[in-house]
Coordinates of N, CA and C in Angstrom, one line a residue:
Chain A
M1 N 0.8 -1.2 0.0 CA 0.0 0.0 0.0 C 0.9 1.2 0.0
D2 N 0.5 2.2 -0.8 CA 1.2 3.5 -0.8 C 1.2 4.2 0.5
E3 N 2.4 4.6 1.0 CA 2.4 5.2 2.4 C 1.7 6.5 2.5
S4 N 1.6 7.2 1.3 CA 1.0 8.5 1.4 C -0.5 8.5 1.3
T5 N -1.1 7.3 1.2 CA -2.5 7.2 1.2 C -3.1 6.5 2.4
T6 N -4.3 6.7 2.6 CA -5.0 6.0 3.8 C -6.3 5.5 3.3
N7 N -6.9 4.7 4.2 CA -8.3 4.2 3.9 C -9.3 5.2 4.2
D8 N -8.9 6.2 5.0 CA -9.9 7.2 5.5 C -9.8 8.5 4.7
P9 N -10.9 8.8 3.9 CA -10.9 10.0 3.1 C -10.6 11.3 4.0
A10 N -11.0 11.2 5.2 CA -10.8 12.4 6.1 C -9.3 12.7 6.4
R11 N -8.5 11.6 6.5 CA -7.1 11.8 6.9 C -6.4 12.7 6.0
E12 N -6.5 12.5 4.7 CA -5.8 13.2 3.7 C -6.5 14.5 3.3
S13 N -7.9 14.5 3.4 CA -8.6 15.6 2.7 C -9.4 16.4 3.7
G14 N -9.3 16.1 5.0 CA -10.0 16.9 6.0 C -11.3 16.4 6.5
R15 N -11.8 16.9 7.6 CA -13.0 16.4 8.2 C -14.2 16.7 7.2
L16 N -14.2 17.8 6.6 CA -15.3 18.1 5.7 C -15.4 17.1 4.5
A17 N -14.3 16.7 4.1 CA -14.3 15.7 3.0 C -14.9 14.4 3.5
M18 N -14.6 14.0 4.8 CA -15.3 12.8 5.4 C -16.8 13.0 5.4
L19 N -17.2 14.2 5.8 CA -18.6 14.5 5.8 C -19.2 14.3 4.4
Q20 N -18.5 14.8 3.4 CA -18.9 14.6 2.0 C -19.1 13.2 1.6
W21 N -18.1 12.3 2.1 CA -18.1 10.9 1.8 C -19.4 10.3 2.3
Y22 N -19.7 10.6 3.6 CA -21.0 10.1 4.2 C -22.2 10.7 3.5
L23 N -22.1 12.0 3.2 CA -23.3 12.6 2.5 C -23.6 12.0 1.2
L24 N -22.6 11.6 0.4 CA -22.9 10.9 -0.8 C -23.7 9.6 -0.6
H25 N -23.3 8.9 0.4 CA -24.0 7.6 0.7 C -25.4 7.9 1.2
I26 N -25.6 9.0 2.0 CA -26.9 9.3 2.5 C -27.8 9.7 1.3
E27 N -27.3 10.5 0.4 CA -28.1 10.9 -0.8 C -28.6 9.7 -1.6
V28 N -27.7 8.8 -1.9 CA -28.1 7.6 -2.7 C -29.0 6.7 -1.9
A29 N -28.7 6.5 -0.7 CA -29.5 5.6 0.2 C -30.9 6.2 0.4
G30 N -31.0 7.6 0.5 CA -32.3 8.2 0.7 C -33.2 8.1 -0.5
I31 N -32.6 8.3 -1.7 CA -33.4 8.1 -2.9 C -33.8 6.6 -3.1
C32 N -32.9 5.7 -2.7 CA -33.2 4.3 -2.8 C -34.4 4.0 -1.9
G33 N -34.4 4.6 -0.7 CA -35.5 4.4 0.3 C -36.8 4.9 -0.3
V34 N -36.8 6.0 -0.9 CA -38.1 6.6 -1.5 C -38.6 5.6 -2.6
L35 N -37.6 5.1 -3.4 CA -38.0 4.2 -4.5 C -38.5 2.9 -4.0
I36 N -37.9 2.4 -2.9 CA -38.4 1.1 -2.3 C -39.8 1.4 -1.7
G37 N -40.0 2.6 -1.1 CA -41.3 2.9 -0.6 C -42.4 2.9 -1.7
A38 N -42.0 3.4 -2.8 CA -42.9 3.4 -4.0 C -43.3 2.0 -4.4
F39 N -42.3 1.1 -4.3 CA -42.5 -0.3 -4.6 C -43.5 -0.9 -3.6
F40 N -43.3 -0.5 -2.3 CA -44.2 -1.0 -1.2 C -45.6 -0.6 -1.5
V41 N -45.8 0.7 -1.9 CA -47.2 1.1 -2.3 C -47.7 0.4 -3.5
Q42 N -46.8 0.1 -4.4 CA -47.3 -0.6 -5.6 C -47.7 -2.1 -5.4
F43 N -46.8 -2.8 -4.6 CA -47.1 -4.2 -4.5 C -47.8 -4.6 -3.2
V44 N -47.6 -3.9 -2.1 CA -48.3 -4.3 -0.9 C -49.7 -3.6 -0.8
E45 N -49.7 -2.3 -1.1 CA -51.0 -1.7 -1.1 C -51.8 -1.8 -2.4
K46 N -51.1 -2.4 -3.4 CA -51.7 -2.7 -4.7 C -52.3 -1.4 -5.4
E47 N -51.5 -0.4 -5.4 CA -51.8 0.8 -6.2 C -50.8 0.9 -7.4
L48 N -51.4 0.8 -8.6 CA -50.5 0.8 -9.7 C -50.0 2.2 -10.0
P49 N -48.7 2.3 -10.4 CA -48.2 3.7 -10.7 C -48.7 4.2 -12.0
C50 N -49.0 5.5 -12.1 CA -49.4 6.1 -13.4 C -48.2 6.5 -14.1
P51 N -48.3 7.0 -15.4 CA -47.1 7.4 -16.2 C -46.3 8.5 -15.5
L52 N -47.0 9.4 -14.9 CA -46.3 10.5 -14.2 C -45.4 10.0 -13.0
C53 N -46.0 9.0 -12.3 CA -45.3 8.4 -11.2 C -44.0 7.8 -11.7
M54 N -44.1 7.1 -12.8 CA -42.9 6.4 -13.4 C -41.9 7.4 -13.8
L55 N -42.3 8.5 -14.4 CA -41.4 9.6 -14.9 C -40.7 10.2 -13.7
Q56 N -41.4 10.3 -12.5 CA -40.8 10.8 -11.3 C -39.7 9.9 -10.8
R57 N -40.1 8.6 -10.9 CA -39.1 7.6 -10.4 C -37.8 7.7 -11.2
M58 N -38.0 7.8 -12.6 CA -36.8 8.0 -13.5 C -36.0 9.2 -13.1
A59 N -36.7 10.3 -12.8 CA -36.0 11.6 -12.5 C -35.2 11.4 -11.1
M60 N -35.8 10.7 -10.2 CA -35.2 10.4 -8.9 C -33.9 9.6 -9.1
M61 N -34.0 8.6 -9.9 CA -32.8 7.8 -10.2 C -31.7 8.6 -10.8
L62 N -32.1 9.5 -11.8 CA -31.1 10.3 -12.5 C -30.5 11.4 -11.5
A63 N -31.4 11.8 -10.5 CA -30.9 12.8 -9.6 C -29.9 12.2 -8.6
A64 N -30.0 10.9 -8.3 CA -29.1 10.2 -7.5 C -27.8 9.8 -8.2
M65 N -27.8 9.9 -9.6 CA -26.7 9.4 -10.3 C -25.4 10.2 -10.1
G66 N -25.6 11.5 -9.8 CA -24.4 12.4 -9.6 C -23.6 11.9 -8.4
P67 N -24.2 11.8 -7.2 CA -23.5 11.2 -6.0 C -23.1 9.8 -6.3
F68 N -23.8 9.0 -7.0 CA -23.4 7.6 -7.3 C -22.2 7.6 -8.1
L69 N -22.1 8.5 -9.1 CA -20.9 8.6 -9.9 C -19.7 9.0 -9.1
L70 N -19.9 9.9 -8.1 CA -18.8 10.3 -7.3 C -18.3 9.1 -6.4
I71 N -19.2 8.4 -5.9 CA -18.8 7.2 -5.1 C -18.0 6.2 -6.0
G72 N -18.5 6.0 -7.2 CA -17.8 5.1 -8.1 C -16.4 5.6 -8.5
R73 N -16.4 6.9 -8.6 CA -15.1 7.5 -9.0 C -14.1 7.4 -7.9
I74 N -14.5 7.7 -6.7 CA -13.6 7.7 -5.5 C -13.2 6.2 -5.3
R75 N -14.1 5.3 -5.5 CA -13.7 3.8 -5.3 C -12.7 3.4 -6.3
S76 N -12.8 4.0 -7.6 CA -11.9 3.5 -8.6 C -10.6 4.2 -8.7
T77 N -10.6 5.5 -8.4 CA -9.4 6.3 -8.5 C -8.8 6.8 -7.2
G78 N -9.6 6.8 -6.1 CA -9.2 7.2 -4.8 C -9.3 8.7 -4.6
S79 N -9.7 9.5 -5.6 CA -9.9 10.9 -5.4 C -11.0 11.5 -6.3
V80 N -11.4 12.7 -6.0 CA -12.4 13.3 -6.9 C -12.1 14.8 -6.8
G81 N -11.9 15.4 -8.0 CA -11.6 16.8 -8.0 C -12.9 17.7 -8.1
V82 N -12.6 19.0 -8.0 CA -13.7 20.0 -8.1 C -14.5 19.9 -9.4
E83 N -13.7 19.6 -10.5 CA -14.4 19.5 -11.8 C -15.4 18.4 -11.9
T84 N -14.9 17.2 -11.4 CA -15.8 16.0 -11.4 C -17.0 16.3 -10.5
M85 N -16.8 16.9 -9.3 CA -17.9 17.2 -8.4 C -18.9 18.1 -9.2
A86 N -18.4 19.1 -9.9 CA -19.3 20.1 -10.6 C -20.1 19.3 -11.6
R87 N -19.5 18.4 -12.4 CA -20.2 17.6 -13.4 C -21.3 16.8 -12.7
A88 N -20.9 16.1 -11.7 CA -21.8 15.1 -11.0 C -23.0 15.9 -10.5
Y89 N -22.8 17.0 -9.7 CA -23.9 17.7 -9.2 C -24.7 18.5 -10.2
G90 N -24.0 18.8 -11.4 CA -24.8 19.4 -12.5 C -25.8 18.4 -13.0
M91 N -25.3 17.1 -13.1 CA -26.3 16.1 -13.6 C -27.4 16.0 -12.6
S92 N -27.2 16.0 -11.3 CA -28.2 15.9 -10.3 C -29.2 17.1 -10.4
I93 N -28.7 18.3 -10.6 CA -29.5 19.5 -10.6 C -30.4 19.4 -11.8
L94 N -29.9 19.1 -13.0 CA -30.8 19.0 -14.2 C -31.9 18.0 -14.0
A95 N -31.6 16.8 -13.4 CA -32.6 15.8 -13.2 C -33.6 16.2 -12.2
A96 N -33.1 16.9 -11.1 CA -34.0 17.4 -10.1 C -35.0 18.5 -10.6
V97 N -34.5 19.4 -11.5 CA -35.4 20.4 -12.1 C -36.4 19.7 -12.9
L98 N -36.0 18.7 -13.7 CA -37.0 18.0 -14.6 C -38.0 17.3 -13.7
G99 N -37.5 16.6 -12.6 CA -38.4 15.9 -11.7 C -39.4 16.9 -11.0
L100 N -38.9 18.0 -10.6 CA -39.7 19.0 -9.9 C -40.8 19.5 -10.8
V101 N -40.5 19.7 -12.1 CA -41.6 20.1 -13.1 C -42.6 19.0 -13.2
M102 N -42.2 17.8 -13.2 CA -43.2 16.7 -13.4 C -44.0 16.5 -12.1
S103 N -43.4 16.5 -10.9 CA -44.2 16.3 -9.7 C -45.1 17.5 -9.5
S104 N -44.6 18.7 -9.8 CA -45.5 19.9 -9.7 C -46.7 19.8 -10.6
R105 N -46.5 19.3 -11.8 CA -47.6 19.1 -12.7 C -48.6 18.2 -12.1
Q106 N -48.2 17.1 -11.5 CA -49.1 16.2 -10.9 C -49.8 16.8 -9.7
V107 N -49.1 17.6 -8.9 CA -49.7 18.3 -7.8 C -50.8 19.2 -8.3
L108 N -50.5 19.9 -9.4 CA -51.5 20.9 -9.9 C -52.7 20.2 -10.5
L109 N -52.5 18.9 -11.0 CA -53.6 18.2 -11.6 C -54.7 17.9 -10.5
H110 N -54.2 17.8 -9.2 CA -55.1 17.3 -8.2 C -55.3 18.4 -7.1
I111 N -55.1 19.7 -7.5 CA -55.1 20.8 -6.5 C -56.5 21.3 -6.2
L112 N -57.4 21.0 -7.1 CA -58.8 21.6 -6.9 C -59.4 21.1 -5.6
P113 N -60.1 21.9 -4.8 CA -60.8 21.4 -3.6 C -61.8 20.3 -3.9
G114 N -61.8 19.2 -3.1 CA -62.6 18.1 -3.3 C -62.0 17.0 -4.1
D115 N -60.9 17.3 -4.8 CA -60.2 16.2 -5.6 C -59.5 15.3 -4.6
P116 N -59.8 14.0 -4.6 CA -59.1 13.1 -3.7 C -57.7 12.8 -3.9
G117 N -57.2 13.2 -5.1 CA -55.8 12.9 -5.5 C -55.6 11.5 -6.1
Y118 N -54.4 11.2 -6.5 CA -54.1 9.9 -7.1 C -53.5 9.0 -6.1
G119 N -54.1 7.9 -5.8 CA -53.5 7.0 -4.8 C -53.8 7.5 -3.4
S120 N -53.2 6.7 -2.4 CA -53.5 7.0 -1.0 C -52.3 7.9 -0.5
A121 N -52.5 8.6 0.6 CA -51.5 9.4 1.2 C -50.5 8.6 2.0
V122 N -49.3 9.0 2.0 CA -48.3 8.4 2.9 C -47.8 9.5 3.8
F123 N -47.9 9.3 5.2 CA -47.6 10.3 6.2 C -48.2 11.6 5.8
G124 N -49.5 11.6 5.4 CA -50.2 12.8 5.2 C -50.1 13.5 3.8
M125 N -49.2 13.0 3.0 CA -49.0 13.6 1.7 C -49.0 12.5 0.6
H126 N -49.5 12.9 -0.6 CA -49.5 11.9 -1.7 C -48.0 11.8 -2.2
L127 N -47.8 10.7 -2.9 CA -46.4 10.4 -3.3 C -45.8 11.5 -4.2
Y128 N -46.7 12.1 -5.1 CA -46.1 13.2 -5.9 C -45.8 14.5 -5.1
S129 N -46.5 14.7 -4.0 CA -46.1 15.8 -3.1 C -44.8 15.5 -2.4
W130 N -44.6 14.3 -2.0 CA -43.3 13.9 -1.5 C -42.2 14.0 -2.6
G131 N -42.6 13.8 -3.8 CA -41.7 14.0 -4.9 C -41.1 15.4 -5.0
V132 N -42.0 16.4 -4.8 CA -41.6 17.8 -4.8 C -40.6 18.0 -3.7
V133 N -40.9 17.5 -2.5 CA -40.0 17.6 -1.3 C -38.6 17.0 -1.7
V134 N -38.6 15.8 -2.2 CA -37.3 15.1 -2.6 C -36.5 15.9 -3.6
F135 N -37.2 16.4 -4.6 CA -36.4 17.1 -5.7 C -35.9 18.5 -5.1
L136 N -36.7 19.1 -4.3 CA -36.2 20.4 -3.7 C -35.0 20.1 -2.8
A137 N -35.1 19.0 -2.0 CA -33.9 18.6 -1.2 C -32.7 18.4 -2.0
V138 N -32.8 17.7 -3.1 CA -31.7 17.4 -4.0 C -31.1 18.7 -4.5
L139 N -31.9 19.7 -4.9 CA -31.5 20.9 -5.4 C -30.7 21.7 -4.3
V140 N -31.2 21.7 -3.1 CA -30.6 22.4 -2.0 C -29.2 21.8 -1.6
V141 N -29.2 20.5 -1.5 CA -28.0 19.8 -1.1 C -26.9 20.0 -2.2
S142 N -27.4 19.9 -3.5 CA -26.4 20.0 -4.6 C -25.8 21.4 -4.6
G143 N -26.7 22.4 -4.4 CA -26.2 23.8 -4.4 C -25.2 24.1 -3.3
L144 N -25.6 23.6 -2.1 CA -24.7 23.9 -1.0 C -23.4 23.1 -1.2
T145 N -23.4 21.9 -1.7 CA -22.2 21.1 -1.9 C -21.3 21.8 -2.9
M146 N -21.9 22.4 -4.0 CA -21.1 23.0 -5.0 C -20.5 24.3 -4.5
I147 N -21.2 25.0 -3.6 CA -20.6 26.2 -3.0 C -19.4 25.8 -2.1
M148 N -19.5 24.6 -1.4 CA -18.4 24.2 -0.5 C -17.5 23.2 -1.2
S149 N -17.5 23.2 -2.6 CA -16.7 22.1 -3.3 C -15.2 22.2 -3.0
R150 N -14.6 23.4 -2.7 CA -13.2 23.4 -2.5 C -12.8 22.7 -1.2
Q151 N -13.8 22.8 -0.2 CA -13.5 22.2 1.1 C -13.9 20.7 1.1
L152 N -14.9 20.4 0.2 CA -15.5 19.0 0.3 C -14.9 18.0 -0.6
H153 N -14.2 18.4 -1.6 CA -13.7 17.4 -2.6 C -12.6 16.5 -1.9
I154 N -12.6 15.3 -2.3 CA -11.7 14.3 -1.7 C -10.4 14.2 -2.5
R155 N -9.3 14.7 -1.9 CA -8.1 14.8 -2.7 C -7.4 13.4 -2.9
K156 N -7.3 12.7 -1.8 CA -6.5 11.5 -2.0 C -6.8 10.5 -0.9
C157 N -7.2 9.3 -1.2 CA -7.3 8.2 -0.3 C -7.2 6.9 -1.0
S158 N -7.0 5.8 -0.3 CA -6.7 4.6 -1.1 C -8.0 3.8 -1.3
R159 N -8.8 4.2 -2.3 CA -9.9 3.4 -2.8 C -10.8 2.9 -1.6
P160 N -11.5 3.8 -0.9 CA -12.4 3.3 0.2 C -13.4 2.3 -0.3
D161 N -13.6 1.2 0.4 CA -14.5 0.2 -0.1 C -15.1 -0.5 1.1
S162 N -16.0 0.2 1.8 CA -16.6 -0.4 3.0 C -17.8 -1.3 2.6
I163 N -18.3 -2.1 3.5 CA -19.5 -2.9 3.3 C -20.7 -2.0 3.0
A164 N -20.8 -0.9 3.7 CA -21.9 0.0 3.5 C -21.9 0.6 2.1
T165 N -20.8 0.9 1.6 CA -20.6 1.4 0.2 C -21.1 0.3 -0.8
R166 N -20.7 -0.9 -0.6 CA -21.1 -2.0 -1.5 C -22.6 -2.2 -1.4
I167 N -23.1 -2.3 -0.2 CA -24.6 -2.5 0.0 C -25.4 -1.4 -0.7
I168 N -25.0 -0.2 -0.5 CA -25.8 0.9 -1.1 C -25.7 0.9 -2.6
S169 N -24.5 0.6 -3.1 CA -24.3 0.6 -4.6 C -25.2 -0.5 -5.2
W170 N -25.1 -1.7 -4.6 CA -25.9 -2.8 -5.2 C -27.4 -2.6 -5.0
M171 N -27.8 -2.0 -3.9 CA -29.2 -1.7 -3.7 C -29.7 -0.8 -4.7
F172 N -28.9 0.3 -5.1 CA -29.3 1.2 -6.1 C -29.5 0.5 -7.5
I173 N -28.5 -0.3 -7.8 CA -28.6 -1.0 -9.1 C -29.8 -2.0 -9.1
V174 N -30.0 -2.7 -8.0 CA -31.1 -3.7 -8.0 C -32.4 -2.9 -8.1
V175 N -32.6 -1.8 -7.4 CA -33.8 -1.1 -7.5 C -34.1 -0.6 -8.9
I176 N -33.1 -0.2 -9.6 CA -33.3 0.3 -11.0 C -33.7 -1.0 -11.8
G177 N -33.0 -2.1 -11.6 CA -33.3 -3.3 -12.4 C -34.7 -3.8 -12.1
A178 N -35.2 -3.7 -10.9 CA -36.5 -4.1 -10.5 C -37.6 -3.2 -11.2
N179 N -37.2 -1.9 -11.4 CA -38.1 -1.0 -12.1 C -38.2 -1.4 -13.6
V180 N -37.1 -1.8 -14.2 CA -37.1 -2.2 -15.6 C -38.2 -3.4 -15.7
V181 N -38.1 -4.4 -14.8 CA -39.0 -5.5 -14.9 C -40.4 -5.1 -14.6
A182 N -40.6 -4.4 -13.5 CA -42.0 -4.0 -13.1 C -42.7 -3.2 -14.1
T183 N -42.0 -2.3 -14.8 CA -42.6 -1.4 -15.8 C -42.9 -2.2 -17.0
F184 N -42.1 -3.2 -17.4 CA -42.3 -4.0 -18.6 C -43.6 -4.9 -18.3
V185 N -43.7 -5.4 -17.1 CA -44.8 -6.2 -16.8 C -46.1 -5.4 -16.8
E186 N -46.0 -4.1 -16.3 CA -47.2 -3.3 -16.2 C -47.6 -2.8 -17.6
S187 N -46.7 -2.5 -18.5 CA -47.1 -1.9 -19.8 C -47.2 -3.0 -20.9
G188 N -46.6 -4.2 -20.6 CA -46.6 -5.3 -21.7 C -45.9 -4.8 -22.9
F189 N -46.5 -5.1 -24.1 CA -45.8 -4.7 -25.3 C -46.4 -3.4 -25.9
H190 N -47.2 -2.7 -25.1 CA -47.7 -1.4 -25.5 C -46.6 -0.4 -25.4
P191 N -46.5 0.6 -26.3 CA -45.4 1.6 -26.2 C -45.4 2.4 -25.0
F192 N -46.6 2.8 -24.5 CA -46.7 3.7 -23.3 C -47.6 3.1 -22.3
L193 N -47.5 3.6 -21.0 CA -48.3 3.1 -19.9 C -49.7 3.8 -20.1
P194 N -50.8 3.1 -19.7 CA -52.1 3.8 -19.7 C -52.2 4.8 -18.7
D195 N -53.0 5.9 -18.9 CA -53.1 7.0 -18.0 C -53.7 6.5 -16.6
N196 N -54.6 5.6 -16.6 CA -55.2 5.0 -15.4 C -55.0 3.5 -15.4
P197 N -53.9 3.0 -15.1 CA -53.6 1.6 -15.2 C -54.5 0.8 -14.3
T198 N -55.1 -0.4 -14.8 CA -55.9 -1.2 -14.0 C -55.4 -2.6 -13.7
G199 N -54.3 -2.9 -14.4 CA -53.6 -4.2 -14.1 C -52.3 -4.3 -14.8
Y200 N -51.7 -5.5 -14.7 CA -50.4 -5.7 -15.3 C -50.7 -6.3 -16.7
E201 N -50.4 -5.6 -17.7 CA -50.8 -5.9 -19.1 C -50.1 -7.2 -19.6
L202 N -48.9 -7.5 -19.1 CA -48.1 -8.6 -19.6 C -48.7 -9.9 -19.1
I203 N -49.3 -9.9 -17.9 CA -49.7 -11.2 -17.4 C -51.2 -11.3 -17.3
E204 N -52.0 -10.3 -17.8 CA -53.4 -10.4 -17.7 C -54.0 -10.6 -19.1
Chain B
M1 N -43.6 -0.3 -23.3 CA -42.2 -0.7 -23.6 C -41.2 0.5 -23.5
I2 N -41.6 1.7 -23.9 CA -40.7 2.8 -23.9 C -40.3 3.2 -22.5
P3 N -41.2 3.2 -21.5 CA -40.7 3.5 -20.2 C -39.7 2.4 -19.7
S4 N -40.0 1.2 -19.9 CA -39.0 0.1 -19.4 C -37.7 0.2 -20.2
A5 N -37.7 0.7 -21.5 CA -36.5 0.9 -22.2 C -35.7 2.0 -21.6
I6 N -36.4 3.1 -21.1 CA -35.6 4.2 -20.5 C -35.0 3.7 -19.2
F7 N -35.8 2.9 -18.4 CA -35.3 2.3 -17.2 C -34.0 1.5 -17.5
A8 N -34.1 0.7 -18.6 CA -32.9 -0.1 -18.9 C -31.7 0.8 -19.3
L9 N -32.0 1.9 -19.9 CA -30.9 2.9 -20.2 C -30.3 3.4 -18.9
I10 N -31.2 3.7 -17.9 CA -30.7 4.2 -16.6 C -29.9 3.1 -15.9
L11 N -30.3 1.8 -16.1 CA -29.6 0.7 -15.5 C -28.1 0.6 -16.1
V12 N -28.0 0.7 -17.4 CA -26.7 0.7 -18.0 C -25.9 1.9 -17.5
L13 N -26.5 3.0 -17.5 CA -25.8 4.2 -17.0 C -25.3 4.0 -15.6
S14 N -26.1 3.4 -14.7 CA -25.7 3.2 -13.3 C -24.5 2.2 -13.3
L15 N -24.4 1.3 -14.2 CA -23.3 0.4 -14.2 C -22.0 1.1 -14.5
F16 N -22.1 2.1 -15.5 CA -20.9 2.9 -15.8 C -20.5 3.8 -14.7
A17 N -21.6 4.4 -14.0 CA -21.3 5.3 -12.9 C -20.7 4.5 -11.7
A18 N -21.1 3.3 -11.5 CA -20.5 2.5 -10.4 C -19.0 2.2 -10.6
R19 N -18.6 2.2 -11.9 CA -17.2 2.0 -12.2 C -16.4 3.3 -12.3
G20 N -17.1 4.4 -12.0 CA -16.4 5.7 -12.0 C -16.1 6.2 -13.4
R21 N -16.8 5.7 -14.5 CA -16.5 6.2 -15.8 C -17.2 7.5 -16.1
R22 N -16.5 8.6 -15.9 CA -17.1 9.9 -15.9 C -17.7 10.3 -17.2
T23 N -17.0 10.3 -18.3 CA -17.4 10.8 -19.5 C -18.6 10.1 -20.1
V24 N -18.6 8.7 -20.1 CA -19.7 7.9 -20.6 C -20.9 8.2 -19.8
T25 N -20.7 8.3 -18.4 CA -21.9 8.5 -17.5 C -22.6 9.8 -17.8
V26 N -21.8 10.9 -18.0 CA -22.3 12.2 -18.2 C -23.2 12.2 -19.5
W27 N -22.6 11.6 -20.6 CA -23.3 11.6 -21.9 C -24.6 10.7 -21.8
L28 N -24.5 9.6 -21.2 CA -25.6 8.7 -21.1 C -26.7 9.3 -20.2
H29 N -26.3 10.1 -19.2 CA -27.2 10.8 -18.3 C -28.0 11.8 -19.1
L30 N -27.2 12.6 -20.0 CA -27.9 13.6 -20.8 C -28.9 12.9 -21.7
A31 N -28.5 11.8 -22.3 CA -29.4 11.0 -23.2 C -30.7 10.6 -22.5
A32 N -30.5 10.1 -21.3 CA -31.6 9.6 -20.4 C -32.5 10.8 -20.1
L33 N -31.9 12.0 -19.8 CA -32.7 13.1 -19.4 C -33.6 13.6 -20.6
I34 N -33.0 13.5 -21.8 CA -33.7 13.9 -23.0 C -34.9 12.9 -23.2
A35 N -34.6 11.7 -23.0 CA -35.6 10.6 -23.2 C -36.8 10.8 -22.2
V36 N -36.4 11.1 -21.0 CA -37.5 11.3 -19.9 C -38.2 12.6 -20.3
G37 N -37.5 13.6 -20.7 CA -38.2 14.9 -21.0 C -39.1 14.7 -22.2
A38 N -38.7 13.9 -23.2 CA -39.5 13.7 -24.4 C -40.8 12.9 -24.0
L39 N -40.6 11.9 -23.1 CA -41.8 11.1 -22.7 C -42.8 12.0 -21.9
F40 N -42.2 12.9 -21.1 CA -43.1 13.8 -20.3 C -43.8 14.7 -21.3
A41 N -43.1 15.2 -22.3 CA -43.7 16.1 -23.2 C -44.8 15.4 -24.0
H42 N -44.6 14.1 -24.3 CA -45.6 13.3 -25.0 C -46.9 13.2 -24.1
H43 N -46.6 12.9 -22.8 CA -47.7 12.7 -21.9 C -48.5 14.0 -21.8
V44 N -47.8 15.2 -21.7 CA -48.5 16.5 -21.5 C -49.3 16.8 -22.7
T45 N -48.7 16.7 -23.9 CA -49.4 17.0 -25.1 C -50.6 16.1 -25.4
E46 N -50.5 14.8 -25.0 CA -51.6 13.9 -25.2 C -52.7 14.2 -24.2
S47 N -52.4 14.5 -23.0 CA -53.5 14.8 -22.0 C -54.2 16.1 -22.2
L48 N -53.5 17.0 -22.9 CA -54.1 18.3 -23.2 C -54.7 18.3 -24.6
N49 N -54.6 17.2 -25.3 CA -55.1 17.1 -26.7 C -54.5 18.1 -27.6
L50 N -53.2 18.3 -27.4 CA -52.5 19.2 -28.3 C -51.9 18.4 -29.5
S51 N -51.8 19.0 -30.6 CA -51.0 18.3 -31.7 C -50.2 19.4 -32.4
F52 N -49.0 18.9 -32.9 CA -48.1 19.9 -33.5 C -47.8 19.4 -35.0

């Protein structure tokens, strides 16, 4: 092992860089949690997702892709510069803006008094309202991280590879793969999902 | 099929991101964003009965 490197991103790059390393994991795991929650509503509460719900899932995955790229980059090269951080968080911001537009549209579709909304509420808010919160959180975190990028970028460490990193990485990939299958089963061989899905087209 | 194809594109993108492949990831991410945006535009124009 190179003497000048360590397993701890904080040792070489400062405490704030260690915070950044944990923050990357929290961002990816948080969005994974939301997507797993959406699966829970779909399969346990048997509420089929509409096309806008699927679009918001896609935007959430793309919003998590920036931090996920940074984790992959740090694991493979041991460092991540300010330029890479800017690219990664730029990716997240674009996806979050697109997702915010989509979830805001769905909120506006059901904003009239007396409208019961689409699906049931989770902790008092519908899933598309939670979508607005998630995308706003991604925008705020990305903005703050880019402002602090000089202090937060990880200069040098020896390819950190903890069990938590592996679990979160695989969980993210598996959640995306599960969505590929679930969406194909729901839409069947139709090009688009129906506006008000009533069943799984492929198996019914 | 189109939504699941976009999810499959995001899956491929995530595999490149997991390996830290920066350039490929950024370009695939842009492609996925355009695809999601186009699907959203299709959904909006169809629900509003717009035609171009």
